[in-house]
Amino acid sequence: MHYSRDNMPGLLRSHDINPTHQRIEIAYALFSRMEHLSADQVMALVNVYHSETSKATVYNTLNLFLQKGLIREVIVDPNKVFYDPNTRPHHHLYDVESGHLTDVDAQDIHISGLPPLPKGTALEGIDLIVRVRKAG
Amino acid sequence: MHYSRDNMPGLLRSHDINPTHQRIEIAYALFSRMEHLSADQVMALVNVYHSETSKATVYNTLNLFLQKGLIREVIVDPNKVFYDPNTRPHHHLYDVESGHLTDVDAQDIHISGLPPLPKGTALEGIDLIVRVRKAG
DNA sequence: TCTAGAACCTGGACTTTGTCTAATTTCGCG
DNA sequence: CGCGAAATTAGACAAAGTCCAGGTTCTAGA
């Protein structure tokens, strides 16, 4: 799928999000690239020319998108969280040195032998992270 | 295995770590409980009665233990890292609401279908995190 | 069109986790 | 003992993220 800025209002509305100026810009930053971005990076992309969107709004909006299931959170680095516009089931490969994060399709991966969940809990998700570093 | 404070100097030395007062206390906090602790929690445990160990030392020491392979780092929560005295291969079950983290033995778990690593990279580790929340 | 209320956005203060540094203390050893 | 190296310290600093009070924009209804 390939997103243009014009797709954003519909995408937002389909997730029950009121499409405002700032929300459209933030969604576009993520979905036009289809990359993992940190809040800082989103902030920078949205404000390339003039300062248009405040830090508070960037954080509020990312958390709203998260809560509405439009994007996912990827926790691999101790000092920043990444936001992932790809919400289909997939896992991650993380280069601990460069900080580069790539998707690994969940389709071919099979995990067996998981224990039953503790009583009274429901599965929220399974994250598989393959950490690599430069060989040598 | 069951650790007493007297085991700590040997444990540290076997990992090529000079056993000092503070390092013994920090190791003991982790290994006597065999629980996942954050830096803050370690700090609190070590200083229950009098203030004995500074923040800088707690962080320095945990990073030293990490680098020497005595403990592991667990990244599941966006705003703090947990330190894990269990270094045998295992995975984690994380309750996103309570913040409670438990071990899942790696023995019974089998992961198949992983793609080949990118050229020039070596495997650092595979982290599997099962996220749960209260059912209902 | 005008207006009231709701929703949204903003700058900036604040919090928390973690790092850095320069100075002091302790340790190992001849 | 006395020296140099290693370890520890307090406190300043940095970065990510939250919070709040005030201001702006949007919307629905008359």
JSON list of C-alpha atoms (C1' of nucleotides) in Angstrom, two decimals, chain A residues 55, chain C residues 13-17, chain D residues 13-19:
[
{"chain": "A", "resi": 55, "resn": "LYS", "atom": "CA", "xyz": [6.21, 18.63, 21.45]},
{"chain": "C", "resi": 13, "resn": "DA", "atom": "C1'", "xyz": [7.67, 24.15, 33.77]},
{"chain": "C", "resi": 14, "resn": "DC", "atom": "C1'", "xyz": [8.40, 19.84, 35.67]},
{"chain": "C", "resi": 15, "resn": "DT", "atom": "C1'", "xyz": [9.71, 14.72, 36.48]},
{"chain": "C", "resi": 16, "resn": "DT", "atom": "C1'", "xyz": [12.33, 10.73, 35.83]},
{"chain": "C", "resi": 17, "resn": "DT", "atom": "C1'", "xyz": [16.03, 7.95, 34.24]},
{"chain": "D", "resi": 13, "resn": "DC", "atom": "C1'", "xyz": [23.76, 17.93, 33.54]},
{"chain": "D", "resi": 14, "resn": "DA", "atom": "C1'", "xyz": [21.04, 15.69, 29.52]},
{"chain": "D", "resi": 15, "resn": "DA", "atom": "C1'", "xyz": [17.18, 13.58, 27.16]},
{"chain": "D", "resi": 16, "resn": "DA", "atom": "C1'", "xyz": [12.57, 11.62, 26.98]},
{"chain": "D", "resi": 17, "resn": "DG", "atom": "C1'", "xyz": [8.26, 12.35, 28.26]},
{"chain": "D", "resi": 18, "resn": "DT", "atom": "C1'", "xyz": [4.21, 14.45, 31.12]},
{"chain": "D", "resi": 19, "resn": "DC", "atom": "C1'", "xyz": [1.38, 18.11, 32.86]}
]
